[in-house]
mmCIF file of C-alpha atoms and ligand atoms in Angstrom:
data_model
loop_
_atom_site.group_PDB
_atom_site.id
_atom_site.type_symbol
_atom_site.label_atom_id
_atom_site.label_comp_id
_atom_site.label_asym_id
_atom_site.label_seq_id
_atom_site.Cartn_x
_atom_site.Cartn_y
_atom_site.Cartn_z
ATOM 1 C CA UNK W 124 0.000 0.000 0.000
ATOM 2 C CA UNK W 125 1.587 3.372 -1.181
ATOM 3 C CA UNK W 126 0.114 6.356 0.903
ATOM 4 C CA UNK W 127 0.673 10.038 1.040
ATOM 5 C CA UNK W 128 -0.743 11.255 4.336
ATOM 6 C CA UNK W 129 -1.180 14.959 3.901
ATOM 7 C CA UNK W 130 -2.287 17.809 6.486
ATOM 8 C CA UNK W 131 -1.060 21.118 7.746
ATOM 9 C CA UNK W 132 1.621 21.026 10.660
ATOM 10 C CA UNK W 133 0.476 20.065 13.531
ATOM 11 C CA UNK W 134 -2.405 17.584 12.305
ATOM 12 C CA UNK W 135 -0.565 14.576 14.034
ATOM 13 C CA UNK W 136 0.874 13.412 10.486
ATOM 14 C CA UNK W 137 4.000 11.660 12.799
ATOM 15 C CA UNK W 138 1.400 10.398 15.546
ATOM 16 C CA UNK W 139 -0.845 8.357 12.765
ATOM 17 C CA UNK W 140 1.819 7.642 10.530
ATOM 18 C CA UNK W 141 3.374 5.663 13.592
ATOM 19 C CA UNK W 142 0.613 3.914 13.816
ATOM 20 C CA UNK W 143 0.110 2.906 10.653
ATOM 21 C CA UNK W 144 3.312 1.512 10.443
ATOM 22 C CA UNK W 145 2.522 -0.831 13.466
ATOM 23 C CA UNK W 146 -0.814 -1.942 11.755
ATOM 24 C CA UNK W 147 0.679 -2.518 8.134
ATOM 25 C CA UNK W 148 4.163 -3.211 8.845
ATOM 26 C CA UNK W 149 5.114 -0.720 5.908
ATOM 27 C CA UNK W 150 7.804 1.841 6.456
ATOM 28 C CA UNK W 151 6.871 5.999 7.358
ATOM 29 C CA UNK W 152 8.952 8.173 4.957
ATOM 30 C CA UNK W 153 8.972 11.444 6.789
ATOM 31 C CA UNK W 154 11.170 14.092 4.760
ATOM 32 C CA UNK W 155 11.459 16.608 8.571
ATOM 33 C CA UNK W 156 12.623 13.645 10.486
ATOM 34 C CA UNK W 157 14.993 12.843 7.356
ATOM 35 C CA UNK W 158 15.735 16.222 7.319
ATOM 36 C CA UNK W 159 16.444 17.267 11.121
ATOM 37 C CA UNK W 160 18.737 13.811 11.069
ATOM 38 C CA UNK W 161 20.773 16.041 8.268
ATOM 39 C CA UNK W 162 21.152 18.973 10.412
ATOM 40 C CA UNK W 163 21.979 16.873 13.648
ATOM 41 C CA UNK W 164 25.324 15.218 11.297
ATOM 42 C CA UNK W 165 26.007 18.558 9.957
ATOM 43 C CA UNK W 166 25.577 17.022 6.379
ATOM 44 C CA UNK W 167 26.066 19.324 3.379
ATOM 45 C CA UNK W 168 22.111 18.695 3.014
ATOM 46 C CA UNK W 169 21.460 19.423 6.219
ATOM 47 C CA UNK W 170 23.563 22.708 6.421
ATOM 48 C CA UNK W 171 21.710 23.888 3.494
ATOM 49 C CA UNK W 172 18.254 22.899 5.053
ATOM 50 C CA UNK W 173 18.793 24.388 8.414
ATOM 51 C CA UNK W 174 18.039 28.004 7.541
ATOM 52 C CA UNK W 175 15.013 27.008 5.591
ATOM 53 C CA UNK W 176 13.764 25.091 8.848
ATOM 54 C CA UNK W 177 14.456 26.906 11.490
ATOM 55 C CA UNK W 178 12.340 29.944 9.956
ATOM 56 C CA UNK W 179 9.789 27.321 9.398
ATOM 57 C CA UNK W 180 9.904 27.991 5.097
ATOM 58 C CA UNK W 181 10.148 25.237 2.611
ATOM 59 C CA UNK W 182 13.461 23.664 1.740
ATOM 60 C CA UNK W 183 14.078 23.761 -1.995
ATOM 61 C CA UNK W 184 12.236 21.357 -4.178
ATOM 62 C CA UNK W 185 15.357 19.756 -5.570
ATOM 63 C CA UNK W 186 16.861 18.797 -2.498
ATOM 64 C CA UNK W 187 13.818 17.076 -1.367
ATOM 65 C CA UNK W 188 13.416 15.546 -4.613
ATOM 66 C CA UNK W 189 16.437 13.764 -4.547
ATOM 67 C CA UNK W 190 16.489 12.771 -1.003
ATOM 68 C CA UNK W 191 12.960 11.061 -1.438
ATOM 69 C CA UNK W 192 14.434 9.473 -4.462
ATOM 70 C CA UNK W 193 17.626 7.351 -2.636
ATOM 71 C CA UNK W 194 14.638 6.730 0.111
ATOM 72 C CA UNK W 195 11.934 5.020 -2.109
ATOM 73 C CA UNK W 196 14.770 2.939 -3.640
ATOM 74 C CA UNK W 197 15.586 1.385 -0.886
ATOM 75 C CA UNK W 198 14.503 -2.545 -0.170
ATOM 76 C CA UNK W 199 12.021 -1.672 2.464
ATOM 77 C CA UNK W 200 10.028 0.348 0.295
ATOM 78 C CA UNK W 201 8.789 -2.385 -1.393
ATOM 79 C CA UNK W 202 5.894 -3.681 -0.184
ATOM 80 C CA UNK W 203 4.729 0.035 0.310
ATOM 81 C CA UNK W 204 5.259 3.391 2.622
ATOM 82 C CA UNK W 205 3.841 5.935 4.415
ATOM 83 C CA UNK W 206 4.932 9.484 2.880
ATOM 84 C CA UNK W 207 5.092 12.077 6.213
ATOM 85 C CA UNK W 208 5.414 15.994 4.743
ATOM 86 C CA UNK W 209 5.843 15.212 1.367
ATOM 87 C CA UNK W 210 4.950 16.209 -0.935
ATOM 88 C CA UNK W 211 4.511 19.667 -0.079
ATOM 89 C CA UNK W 212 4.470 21.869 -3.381
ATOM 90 C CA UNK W 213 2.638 20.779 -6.810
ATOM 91 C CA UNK W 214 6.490 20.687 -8.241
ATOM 92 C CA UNK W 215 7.141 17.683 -5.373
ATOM 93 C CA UNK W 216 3.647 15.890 -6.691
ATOM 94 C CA UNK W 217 4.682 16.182 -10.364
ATOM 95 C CA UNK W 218 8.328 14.775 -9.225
ATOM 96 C CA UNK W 219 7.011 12.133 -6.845
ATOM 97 C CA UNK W 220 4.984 11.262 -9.853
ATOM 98 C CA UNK W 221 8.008 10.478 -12.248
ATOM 99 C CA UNK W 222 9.825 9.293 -9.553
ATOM 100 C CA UNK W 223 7.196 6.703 -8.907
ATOM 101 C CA UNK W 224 6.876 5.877 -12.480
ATOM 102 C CA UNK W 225 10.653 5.156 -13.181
ATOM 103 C CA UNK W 226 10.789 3.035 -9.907
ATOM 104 C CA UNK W 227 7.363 1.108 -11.263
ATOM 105 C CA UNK W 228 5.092 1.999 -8.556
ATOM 106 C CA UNK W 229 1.523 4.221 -8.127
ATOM 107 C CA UNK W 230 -0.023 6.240 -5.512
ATOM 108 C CA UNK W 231 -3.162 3.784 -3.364
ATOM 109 C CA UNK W 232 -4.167 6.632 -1.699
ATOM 110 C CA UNK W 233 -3.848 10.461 -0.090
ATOM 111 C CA UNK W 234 -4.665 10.668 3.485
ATOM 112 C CA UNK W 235 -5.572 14.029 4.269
ATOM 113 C CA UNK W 236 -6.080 15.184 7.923
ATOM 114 C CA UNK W 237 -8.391 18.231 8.505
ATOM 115 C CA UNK W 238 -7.645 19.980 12.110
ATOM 116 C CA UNK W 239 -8.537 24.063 12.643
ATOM 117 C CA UNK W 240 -5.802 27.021 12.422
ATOM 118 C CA UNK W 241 -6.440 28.096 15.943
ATOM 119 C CA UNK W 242 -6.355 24.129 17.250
ATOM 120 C CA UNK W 243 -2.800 23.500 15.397
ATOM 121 C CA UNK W 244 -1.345 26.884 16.791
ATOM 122 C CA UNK W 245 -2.200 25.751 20.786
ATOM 123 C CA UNK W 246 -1.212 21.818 19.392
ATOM 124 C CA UNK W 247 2.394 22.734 18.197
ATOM 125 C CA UNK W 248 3.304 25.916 20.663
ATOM 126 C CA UNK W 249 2.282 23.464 23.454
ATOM 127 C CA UNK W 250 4.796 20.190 21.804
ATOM 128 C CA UNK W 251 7.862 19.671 23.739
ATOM 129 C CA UNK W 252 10.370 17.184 23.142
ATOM 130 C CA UNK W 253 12.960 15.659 25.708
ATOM 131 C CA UNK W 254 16.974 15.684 24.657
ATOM 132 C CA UNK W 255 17.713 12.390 26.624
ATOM 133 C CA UNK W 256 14.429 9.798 25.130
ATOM 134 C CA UNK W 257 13.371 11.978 22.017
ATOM 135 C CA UNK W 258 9.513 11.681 23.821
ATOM 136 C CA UNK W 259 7.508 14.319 22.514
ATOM 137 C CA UNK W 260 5.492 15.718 25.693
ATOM 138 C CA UNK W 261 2.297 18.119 24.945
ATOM 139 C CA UNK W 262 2.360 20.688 27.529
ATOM 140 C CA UNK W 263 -1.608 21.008 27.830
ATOM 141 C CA UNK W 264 -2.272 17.478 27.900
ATOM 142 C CA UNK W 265 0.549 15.126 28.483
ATOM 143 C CA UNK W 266 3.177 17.215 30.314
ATOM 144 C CA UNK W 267 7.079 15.893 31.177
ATOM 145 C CA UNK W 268 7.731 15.035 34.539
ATOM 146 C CA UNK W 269 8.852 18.818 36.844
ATOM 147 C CA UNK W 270 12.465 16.816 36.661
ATOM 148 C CA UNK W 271 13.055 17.105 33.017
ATOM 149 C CA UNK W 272 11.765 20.324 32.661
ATOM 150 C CA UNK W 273 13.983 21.476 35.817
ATOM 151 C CA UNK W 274 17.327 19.597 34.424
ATOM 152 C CA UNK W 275 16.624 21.585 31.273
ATOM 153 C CA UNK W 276 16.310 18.106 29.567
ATOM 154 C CA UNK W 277 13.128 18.883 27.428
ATOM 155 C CA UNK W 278 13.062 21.573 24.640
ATOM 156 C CA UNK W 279 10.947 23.259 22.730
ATOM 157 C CA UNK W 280 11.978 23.159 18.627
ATOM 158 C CA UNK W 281 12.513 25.822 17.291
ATOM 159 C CA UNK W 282 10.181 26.045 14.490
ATOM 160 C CA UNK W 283 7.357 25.069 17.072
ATOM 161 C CA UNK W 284 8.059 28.469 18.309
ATOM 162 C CA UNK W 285 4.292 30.603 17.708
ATOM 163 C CA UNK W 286 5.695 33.204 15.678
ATOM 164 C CA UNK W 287 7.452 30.281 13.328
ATOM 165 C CA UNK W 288 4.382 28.304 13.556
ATOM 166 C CA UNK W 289 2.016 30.708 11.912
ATOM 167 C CA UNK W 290 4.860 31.404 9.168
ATOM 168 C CA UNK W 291 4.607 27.420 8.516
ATOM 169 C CA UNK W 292 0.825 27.884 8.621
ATOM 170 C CA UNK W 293 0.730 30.205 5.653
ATOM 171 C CA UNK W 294 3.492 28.503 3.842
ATOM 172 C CA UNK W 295 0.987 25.555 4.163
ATOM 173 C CA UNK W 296 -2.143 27.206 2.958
ATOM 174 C CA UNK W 297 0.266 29.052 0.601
ATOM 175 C CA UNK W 298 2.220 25.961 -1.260
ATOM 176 C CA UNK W 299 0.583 23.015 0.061
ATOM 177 C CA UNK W 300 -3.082 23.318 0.393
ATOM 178 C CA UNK W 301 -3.276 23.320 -3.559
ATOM 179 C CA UNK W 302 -2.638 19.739 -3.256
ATOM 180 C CA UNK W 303 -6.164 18.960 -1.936
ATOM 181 C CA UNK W 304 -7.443 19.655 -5.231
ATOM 182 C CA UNK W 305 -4.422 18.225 -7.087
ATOM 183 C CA UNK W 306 -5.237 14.771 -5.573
ATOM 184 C CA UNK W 307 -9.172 15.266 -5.299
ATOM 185 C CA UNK W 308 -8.697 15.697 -9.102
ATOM 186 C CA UNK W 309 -7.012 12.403 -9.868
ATOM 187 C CA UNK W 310 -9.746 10.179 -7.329
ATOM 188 C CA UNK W 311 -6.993 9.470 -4.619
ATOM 189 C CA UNK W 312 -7.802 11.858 -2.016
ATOM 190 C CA UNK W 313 -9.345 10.791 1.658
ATOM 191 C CA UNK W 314 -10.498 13.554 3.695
ATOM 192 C CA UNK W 315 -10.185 12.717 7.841
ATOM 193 C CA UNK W 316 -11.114 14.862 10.661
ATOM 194 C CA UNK W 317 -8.639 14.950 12.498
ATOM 195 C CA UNK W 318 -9.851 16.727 15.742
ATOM 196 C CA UNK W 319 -10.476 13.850 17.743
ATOM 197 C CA UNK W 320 -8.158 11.977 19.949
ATOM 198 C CA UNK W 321 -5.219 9.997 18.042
ATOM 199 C CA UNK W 322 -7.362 6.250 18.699
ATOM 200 C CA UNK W 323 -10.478 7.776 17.297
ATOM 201 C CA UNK W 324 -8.828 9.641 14.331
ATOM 202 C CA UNK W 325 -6.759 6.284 13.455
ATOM 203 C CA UNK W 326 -9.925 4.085 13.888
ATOM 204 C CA UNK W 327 -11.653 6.435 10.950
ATOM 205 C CA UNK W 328 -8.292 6.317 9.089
ATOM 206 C CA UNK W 329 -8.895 2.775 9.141
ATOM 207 C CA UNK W 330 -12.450 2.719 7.792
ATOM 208 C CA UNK W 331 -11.625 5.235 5.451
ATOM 209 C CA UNK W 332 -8.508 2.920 3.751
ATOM 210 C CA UNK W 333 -10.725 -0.343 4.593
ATOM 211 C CA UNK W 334 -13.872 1.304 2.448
ATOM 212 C CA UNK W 335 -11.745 2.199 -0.445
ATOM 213 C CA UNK W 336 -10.821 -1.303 -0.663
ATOM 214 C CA UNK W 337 -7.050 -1.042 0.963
HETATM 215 P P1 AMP V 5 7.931 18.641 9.474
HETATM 216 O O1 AMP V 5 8.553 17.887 10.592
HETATM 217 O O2 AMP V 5 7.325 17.749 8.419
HETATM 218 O O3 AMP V 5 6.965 19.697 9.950
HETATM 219 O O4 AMP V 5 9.112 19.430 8.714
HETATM 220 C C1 AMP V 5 9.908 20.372 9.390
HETATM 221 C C2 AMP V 5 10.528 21.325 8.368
HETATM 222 O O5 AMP V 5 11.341 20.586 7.434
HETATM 223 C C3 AMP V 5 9.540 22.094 7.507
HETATM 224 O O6 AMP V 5 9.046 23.270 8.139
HETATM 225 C C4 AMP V 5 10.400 22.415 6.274
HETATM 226 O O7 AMP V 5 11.306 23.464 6.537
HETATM 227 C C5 AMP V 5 11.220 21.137 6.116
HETATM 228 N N1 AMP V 5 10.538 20.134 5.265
HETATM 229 C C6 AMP V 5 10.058 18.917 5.620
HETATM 230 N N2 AMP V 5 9.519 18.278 4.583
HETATM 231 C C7 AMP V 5 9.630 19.117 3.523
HETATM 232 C C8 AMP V 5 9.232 19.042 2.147
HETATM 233 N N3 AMP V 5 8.595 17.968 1.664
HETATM 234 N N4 AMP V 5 9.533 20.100 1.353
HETATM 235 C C9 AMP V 5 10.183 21.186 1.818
HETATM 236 N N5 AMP V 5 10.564 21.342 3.100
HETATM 237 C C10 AMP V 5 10.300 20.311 3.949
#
């Protein structure tokens, strides 16, 4: 099964593409954790990403492009994947498109998660991650323990910060968003609220995948 789960930041992309890997044993492609795992080695990608991230824009479509490209080669990929954040422009669709083409593959589906602005701007401002496990920790509902946030251990990223997360707001809506329509177009979309708890929103991801016959 070859999926493209779509939504703006903050829709819990990460949180039901985890899931989904669990339930379907197929790998989650997700270009920021690919991305951030540049910047961490000090790559040449990553030092050209990191600028582009940390103000919460778009890195360049050709970079993406060609990272996605080595990862969809790989062995793992074959039985299927879970794509995470991309792709994110109409240029990324049409190159995912080729890509998938050359490498004899199609699209099953687009999984698109539907959350409000103001409910993805109190979601992300409120994630917090911890240095020492890499558990992310949501300050409103699922806080870290007064320890780690005492020791300094858990951090906030720095494109969660509110001013960076409205920026990658409107870079959504802006570059992104077009791909509803793009996908609606071709018959693959699948439109999920995504509101609801992470259980309830994967059970109707389920339903959704299971009607469509997938
Ligand atoms: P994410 O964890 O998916 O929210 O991605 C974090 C950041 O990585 C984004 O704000 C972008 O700067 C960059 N990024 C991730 N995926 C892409 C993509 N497909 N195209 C361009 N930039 C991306």
């Amino acid at each position: 099964m070859n999926l493209i789960l779509l939504g703006p930041p903050g829709a819990g992309k990460g949180t039901q593409a985890k899931m989904m890997v669990e339930e379907f044993c197929i790998p989650q492609i997700s270009t920021g954790d690919i991305l951030r795992a540049e910047v961490t080695s000090s790559s040449e990608l990553g030092r050209k990403a990191k600028a582009y991230m940390d103000a919460g824009d778009l890195v360049p479509d050709d970079l993406i492009l060609k990272m996605v490209k080595s990862r969809l080669a790989q062995k793992d990929c074959a039985e299927g994947f879970i794509l995470d954040g991309f792709p994110r422009t109409i240029p990324q669709a049409e190159g995912l498109k080729s890509l998938l083409s050359e490498l004899s593959k199609k699209l099953d589906g687009v999984v698109s998660i539907e959350v409000e602005d103001e409910e993805l701007v109190k979601r992300l401002t409120s994630r917090w991650i911890s240095k020492s496990t890499g558990k992310i920790y949501n300050m409103l509902f699922d806080p870290p323990p007064r320890d780690l946030i005492d020791s300094g251990d858990v951090y906030q990223r720095d494109d969660d910060k509110e001013a960076t997360v409205r920026n990658r707001l409107q870079v959504y809506k802006k570059k992104t968003e077009p791909l509803i329509n793009y996908y609606k177009r071709s018959g693959l979309l699948l439109s999920i609220p995504g509101s609801g708890e992470p259980g309830e929103v994967f059970a109707c991801l389920k339903k959704t995948l299971y009607d469509k016959g997938l």
